Amino acid sequence: MVSLKNVNKHFGALHVLQDINLEVTKGEVVVVIGPSGSGKSTLCRAINRLETIDDGEILIDGNKLPAEGKALAKLRADVGMVFQSFNLFAHKSILENVTLGPIKVKGMKQSEAKELAMSLLERVGVANQSQKLPAQLSGGQQQRVAIARALAMRPKVMLFDEPTSALDPEMINEVLDTMVQLAKEGMTMIVVTHEMGFARKAADRVIFMADGKIVEQATPEEFFTNPKSDRAKDFLGKIL
Ligand code: ADP
Ligand code: MG
């Protein structure tokens, strides 16, 4: 579903992605962990073309990433993204936040988009908030709306970049539970998170990144109990 082949990216002199090779199969849940600055966000942003890459290839469901235009908009719809900061449209209602993409990008009829949005808001447990503005919701609720908004585009893969790190502790689980549910339903997911509980519960594979490289990959069980590299051991020692 997602394929990166020899992907390289520089920010000036900084080689932020170093020859990244990664294959994510349909329905697979991959958790990406690693120290701050290791290139995790850049990797996510490259996958949905918020960042360009210098060389290599990124394929989504077998299609090469187009550079721009309509084809890129279509591909972006295939790749849903949820960020650390919820990024909802502040002056639009929760319902409008979710219907906007399907109407504007997919040309969906208002009534159909509304029906879809309400079913997704129901699914993430915030249907009763649909007429409110984002600021009237808690952080956990807003992040669940952000997930519903991404799902409204019927993506083939969902990227999550530290989706719970801006949340108060008591709201983290409501968002993680929504993500676990999504994983169970068979969504292909790439999740940058340091939430080991989520990784153990939902991940098929953990990827450990450091200094722009994939240093290690293993099942969560294997990775957390028996990390191979010193970098991973050192990192786990700090966060566990
Ligand atoms: P992570 O998400 O693992 O913390 P990032 O992908 O955000 O890491 O960043 C990797 C490195 O690239 C960091 O050193 C960061 O400062 C740098 N970086 C990220 N975005 C930019 C940018 N737009 N311009 C220059 N440097 C950047
Ligand atoms: Mg990051």
CSV table of C-alpha atoms and ligand atoms in Angstrom, one decimal:
chain,number,residue,atom,x,y,z
A,1,MET,CA,0.0,0.0,0.0
A,2,VAL,CA,2.9,2.3,0.8
A,3,SER,CA,6.3,1.8,-0.7
A,4,LEU,CA,9.4,3.9,-0.2
A,5,LYS,CA,12.5,3.0,-2.2
A,6,ASN,CA,15.9,4.6,-1.5
A,7,VAL,CA,14.3,7.8,-0.4
A,8,ASN,CA,16.7,10.7,0.4
A,9,LYS,CA,16.0,14.1,1.6
A,10,HIS,CA,18.2,17.0,2.7
A,11,PHE,CA,17.5,20.2,4.5
A,12,GLY,CA,20.6,22.1,3.4
A,13,ALA,CA,23.5,20.2,4.8
A,14,LEU,CA,21.3,18.0,7.0
A,15,HIS,CA,20.6,14.6,5.5
A,16,VAL,CA,17.3,14.2,7.2
A,17,LEU,CA,16.1,11.0,5.3
A,18,GLN,CA,18.9,8.6,4.5
A,19,ASP,CA,18.2,6.0,1.9
A,20,ILE,CA,14.9,5.0,3.5
A,21,ASN,CA,13.3,1.7,2.3
A,22,LEU,CA,9.9,0.8,3.7
A,23,GLU,CA,7.1,-1.4,2.5
A,24,VAL,CA,3.7,-1.2,4.3
A,25,THR,CA,1.2,-3.8,3.2
A,26,LYS,CA,-2.6,-3.3,3.1
A,27,GLY,CA,-4.1,-3.4,6.6
A,28,GLU,CA,-0.7,-3.3,8.3
A,29,VAL,CA,-0.1,-1.0,11.3
A,30,VAL,CA,3.4,0.4,11.5
A,31,VAL,CA,4.5,2.4,14.6
A,32,VAL,CA,7.5,4.7,14.1
A,33,ILE,CA,9.5,5.7,17.1
A,34,GLY,CA,12.7,7.4,17.7
A,35,PRO,CA,14.4,10.4,19.2
A,36,SER,CA,13.3,13.9,18.5
A,37,GLY,CA,14.9,15.2,15.2
A,38,SER,CA,15.4,11.7,13.8
A,39,GLY,CA,13.2,12.5,10.7
A,40,LYS,CA,9.9,10.9,11.7
A,41,SER,CA,7.7,13.9,10.8
A,42,THR,CA,9.6,14.5,7.6
A,43,LEU,CA,9.0,10.9,6.6
A,44,CYS,CA,5.2,11.3,7.2
A,45,ARG,CA,5.2,14.6,5.3
A,46,ALA,CA,7.1,13.1,2.4
A,47,ILE,CA,4.6,10.3,2.1
A,48,ASN,CA,1.7,12.7,1.4
A,49,ARG,CA,3.9,15.2,-0.5
A,50,LEU,CA,3.9,18.0,2.1
A,51,GLU,CA,7.6,17.7,1.6
A,52,THR,CA,9.5,17.0,-1.6
A,53,ILE,CA,12.2,14.3,-1.7
A,54,ASP,CA,15.6,14.6,-3.4
A,55,ASP,CA,15.7,11.1,-4.9
A,56,GLY,CA,14.1,7.7,-4.6
A,57,GLU,CA,10.5,6.8,-5.1
A,58,ILE,CA,7.3,6.8,-3.1
A,59,LEU,CA,4.4,4.7,-4.2
A,60,ILE,CA,0.9,4.7,-2.8
A,61,ASP,CA,-1.1,1.7,-3.8
A,62,GLY,CA,1.3,1.3,-6.7
A,63,ASN,CA,1.0,4.8,-7.9
A,64,LYS,CA,4.0,7.1,-8.0
A,65,LEU,CA,3.6,10.4,-6.1
A,66,PRO,CA,2.7,13.1,-8.6
A,67,ALA,CA,4.4,16.4,-8.3
A,68,GLU,CA,1.4,18.7,-8.3
A,69,GLY,CA,-2.0,19.5,-9.7
A,70,LYS,CA,-5.2,17.4,-9.8
A,71,ALA,CA,-3.3,14.1,-9.5
A,72,LEU,CA,-1.6,15.2,-6.4
A,73,ALA,CA,-4.9,16.3,-4.8
A,74,LYS,CA,-6.3,12.9,-5.6
A,75,LEU,CA,-3.4,11.2,-4.0
A,76,ARG,CA,-3.6,13.4,-0.9
A,77,ALA,CA,-7.1,12.1,-0.6
A,78,ASP,CA,-5.8,8.6,-0.5
A,79,VAL,CA,-3.5,9.5,2.3
A,80,GLY,CA,-5.2,10.8,5.5
A,81,MET,CA,-3.0,12.7,7.9
A,82,VAL,CA,-3.6,13.5,11.6
A,83,PHE,CA,-1.1,15.9,13.2
A,84,GLN,CA,-0.1,16.7,16.7
A,85,SER,CA,-1.9,20.0,16.6
A,86,PHE,CA,-5.5,19.2,15.6
A,87,ASN,CA,-5.5,21.7,12.7
A,88,LEU,CA,-9.3,22.0,12.5
A,89,PHE,CA,-10.8,25.0,10.7
A,90,ALA,CA,-11.4,27.3,13.7
A,91,HIS,CA,-14.4,29.2,12.2
A,92,LYS,CA,-16.3,26.2,10.9
A,93,SER,CA,-18.5,23.9,12.8
A,94,ILE,CA,-17.4,20.4,13.6
A,95,LEU,CA,-19.8,19.1,10.9
A,96,GLU,CA,-18.5,21.5,8.3
A,97,ASN,CA,-14.9,20.5,9.2
A,98,VAL,CA,-15.7,17.0,8.2
A,99,THR,CA,-17.9,17.7,5.1
A,100,LEU,CA,-15.6,20.3,3.5
A,101,GLY,CA,-13.1,17.9,2.0
A,102,PRO,CA,-15.7,15.5,0.4
A,103,ILE,CA,-17.6,18.4,-1.0
A,104,LYS,CA,-14.7,20.4,-2.3
A,105,VAL,CA,-12.2,17.7,-3.4
A,106,LYS,CA,-14.6,14.8,-4.2
A,107,GLY,CA,-17.6,16.8,-5.4
A,108,MET,CA,-19.9,15.0,-3.1
A,109,LYS,CA,-23.4,16.4,-2.7
A,110,GLN,CA,-24.1,18.3,0.6
A,111,SER,CA,-26.7,15.9,1.8
A,112,GLU,CA,-24.5,12.9,1.1
A,113,ALA,CA,-21.4,14.5,2.7
A,114,LYS,CA,-23.5,15.4,5.8
A,115,GLU,CA,-24.7,11.8,6.2
A,116,LEU,CA,-21.1,10.5,5.8
A,117,ALA,CA,-19.8,13.1,8.3
A,118,MET,CA,-22.4,12.3,10.9
A,119,SER,CA,-21.7,8.6,10.6
A,120,LEU,CA,-18.0,9.2,11.1
A,121,LEU,CA,-18.5,11.6,14.0
A,122,GLU,CA,-20.7,8.9,15.5
A,123,ARG,CA,-17.9,6.4,15.0
A,124,VAL,CA,-15.4,8.5,16.9
A,125,GLY,CA,-17.9,9.4,19.6
A,126,VAL,CA,-18.5,13.1,19.0
A,127,ALA,CA,-21.7,13.2,16.9
A,128,ASN,CA,-23.4,15.2,19.6
A,129,GLN,CA,-20.9,18.0,19.2
A,130,SER,CA,-21.5,18.5,15.4
A,131,GLN,CA,-22.9,22.0,15.6
A,132,LYS,CA,-20.2,23.4,17.9
A,133,LEU,CA,-16.9,25.2,16.9
A,134,PRO,CA,-13.6,23.4,17.5
A,135,ALA,CA,-12.6,25.7,20.4
A,136,GLN,CA,-15.7,24.5,22.3
A,137,LEU,CA,-14.4,20.9,22.3
A,138,SER,CA,-11.8,19.3,24.5
A,139,GLY,CA,-8.4,18.5,22.9
A,140,GLY,CA,-9.3,14.8,22.8
A,141,GLN,CA,-12.6,15.5,21.1
A,142,GLN,CA,-10.9,17.8,18.6
A,143,GLN,CA,-8.4,15.2,17.7
A,144,ARG,CA,-11.2,12.6,17.2
A,145,VAL,CA,-12.8,15.1,14.9
A,146,ALA,CA,-9.5,15.4,13.0
A,147,ILE,CA,-9.5,11.6,12.6
A,148,ALA,CA,-13.1,11.7,11.3
A,149,ARG,CA,-12.2,14.5,8.9
A,150,ALA,CA,-9.4,12.5,7.5
A,151,LEU,CA,-11.5,9.4,7.2
A,152,ALA,CA,-14.2,11.3,5.3
A,153,MET,CA,-11.9,11.3,2.3
A,154,ARG,CA,-11.9,7.5,2.3
A,155,PRO,CA,-8.1,7.3,2.5
A,156,LYS,CA,-6.3,4.1,1.7
A,157,VAL,CA,-3.7,4.8,4.4
A,158,MET,CA,-3.7,7.0,7.5
A,159,LEU,CA,-0.7,8.7,8.8
A,160,PHE,CA,-0.6,9.9,12.4
A,161,ASP,CA,2.2,12.1,13.6
A,162,GLU,CA,2.3,12.1,17.4
A,163,PRO,CA,-1.5,12.5,17.6
A,164,THR,CA,-1.6,12.4,21.4
A,165,SER,CA,1.4,14.4,22.4
A,166,ALA,CA,-0.4,17.7,22.7
A,167,LEU,CA,-3.2,16.2,24.8
A,168,ASP,CA,-3.8,16.3,28.5
A,169,PRO,CA,-3.1,12.8,29.9
A,170,GLU,CA,-6.7,12.0,30.6
A,171,MET,CA,-7.6,12.5,27.0
A,172,ILE,CA,-4.9,10.4,25.5
A,173,ASN,CA,-6.7,7.1,25.8
A,174,GLU,CA,-9.9,8.3,24.1
A,175,VAL,CA,-7.8,9.1,21.0
A,176,LEU,CA,-5.7,5.9,21.2
A,177,ASP,CA,-8.9,3.8,21.6
A,178,THR,CA,-10.3,5.4,18.4
A,179,MET,CA,-7.0,4.5,16.6
A,180,VAL,CA,-7.0,0.9,18.0
A,181,GLN,CA,-10.6,0.5,16.6
A,182,LEU,CA,-9.5,1.8,13.2
A,183,ALA,CA,-6.6,-0.6,13.2
A,184,LYS,CA,-9.0,-3.5,14.0
A,185,GLU,CA,-11.2,-2.5,11.1
A,186,GLY,CA,-8.3,-3.1,8.8
A,187,MET,CA,-7.0,0.4,8.1
A,188,THR,CA,-3.4,0.6,6.8
A,189,MET,CA,-1.7,2.9,9.3
A,190,ILE,CA,1.7,4.6,9.9
A,191,VAL,CA,1.7,6.0,13.4
A,192,VAL,CA,4.5,8.1,14.9
A,193,THR,CA,4.0,7.8,18.6
A,194,HIS,CA,5.8,7.0,21.8
A,195,GLU,CA,2.7,5.4,23.3
A,196,MET,CA,4.0,1.9,23.9
A,197,GLY,CA,0.6,0.7,25.0
A,198,PHE,CA,-0.8,1.5,21.6
A,199,ALA,CA,2.2,-0.1,19.9
A,200,ARG,CA,1.8,-3.3,21.9
A,201,LYS,CA,-1.9,-3.4,21.3
A,202,ALA,CA,-2.2,-2.4,17.7
A,203,ALA,CA,1.2,-2.4,15.8
A,204,ASP,CA,2.2,-5.2,13.5
A,205,ARG,CA,5.6,-3.8,13.3
A,206,VAL,CA,7.7,-1.1,15.1
A,207,ILE,CA,10.3,0.9,13.2
A,208,PHE,CA,13.0,2.6,15.1
A,209,MET,CA,14.4,5.7,13.4
A,210,ALA,CA,17.6,7.6,14.4
A,211,ASP,CA,19.6,10.3,12.5
A,212,GLY,CA,17.5,9.9,9.4
A,213,LYS,CA,17.8,6.2,9.1
A,214,ILE,CA,15.7,3.2,9.9
A,215,VAL,CA,17.9,1.6,12.5
A,216,GLU,CA,15.8,-1.4,13.5
A,217,GLN,CA,12.4,-3.0,12.8
A,218,ALA,CA,10.7,-5.8,14.6
A,219,THR,CA,7.4,-6.8,16.1
A,220,PRO,CA,6.5,-4.7,19.2
A,221,GLU,CA,7.0,-7.7,21.5
A,222,GLU,CA,10.5,-8.3,20.1
A,223,PHE,CA,11.4,-4.6,19.9
A,224,PHE,CA,10.4,-3.7,23.4
A,225,THR,CA,11.8,-6.8,25.1
A,226,ASN,CA,14.9,-7.3,23.1
A,227,PRO,CA,16.0,-4.2,21.2
A,228,LYS,CA,19.2,-5.0,19.1
A,229,SER,CA,20.9,-1.6,18.6
A,230,ASP,CA,22.6,0.5,21.2
A,231,ARG,CA,20.6,3.5,19.9
A,232,ALA,CA,17.3,1.7,20.5
A,233,LYS,CA,18.3,0.4,23.9
A,234,ASP,CA,19.4,3.9,25.0
A,235,PHE,CA,16.2,5.4,23.7
A,236,LEU,CA,13.9,2.9,25.3
A,237,GLY,CA,15.9,3.3,28.6
A,238,LYS,CA,14.9,7.0,28.5
A,239,ILE,CA,11.2,6.6,27.7
A,240,LEU,CA,10.1,3.5,29.5
B,1,ADP,P1,11.2,14.2,14.3
B,1,ADP,O1,9.8,14.3,13.8
B,1,ADP,O2,11.7,12.8,14.3
B,1,ADP,O3,11.4,14.9,15.6
B,1,ADP,P2,11.7,15.9,12.0
B,1,ADP,O4,11.4,15.2,10.8
B,1,ADP,O5,10.7,16.9,12.5
B,1,ADP,O6,12.1,15.0,13.2
B,1,ADP,O7,13.0,16.7,11.8
B,1,ADP,C1,14.2,16.1,11.5
B,1,ADP,C2,15.3,17.1,11.3
B,1,ADP,O8,15.1,18.0,10.2
B,1,ADP,C3,15.5,18.0,12.6
B,1,ADP,O9,16.8,18.3,12.8
B,1,ADP,C4,14.7,19.3,12.1
B,1,ADP,O10,15.3,20.4,12.8
B,1,ADP,C5,15.0,19.3,10.7
B,1,ADP,N1,13.9,20.0,9.9
B,1,ADP,C6,12.6,19.6,9.9
B,1,ADP,N2,11.9,20.4,9.0
B,1,ADP,C7,12.8,21.3,8.5
B,1,ADP,C8,12.7,22.4,7.6
B,1,ADP,N3,11.5,22.7,7.0
B,1,ADP,N4,13.8,23.1,7.3
B,1,ADP,C9,15.0,22.8,7.8
B,1,ADP,N5,15.2,21.8,8.7
B,1,ADP,C10,14.1,21.0,9.1
B,2,MG,MG,8.1,15.0,14.7
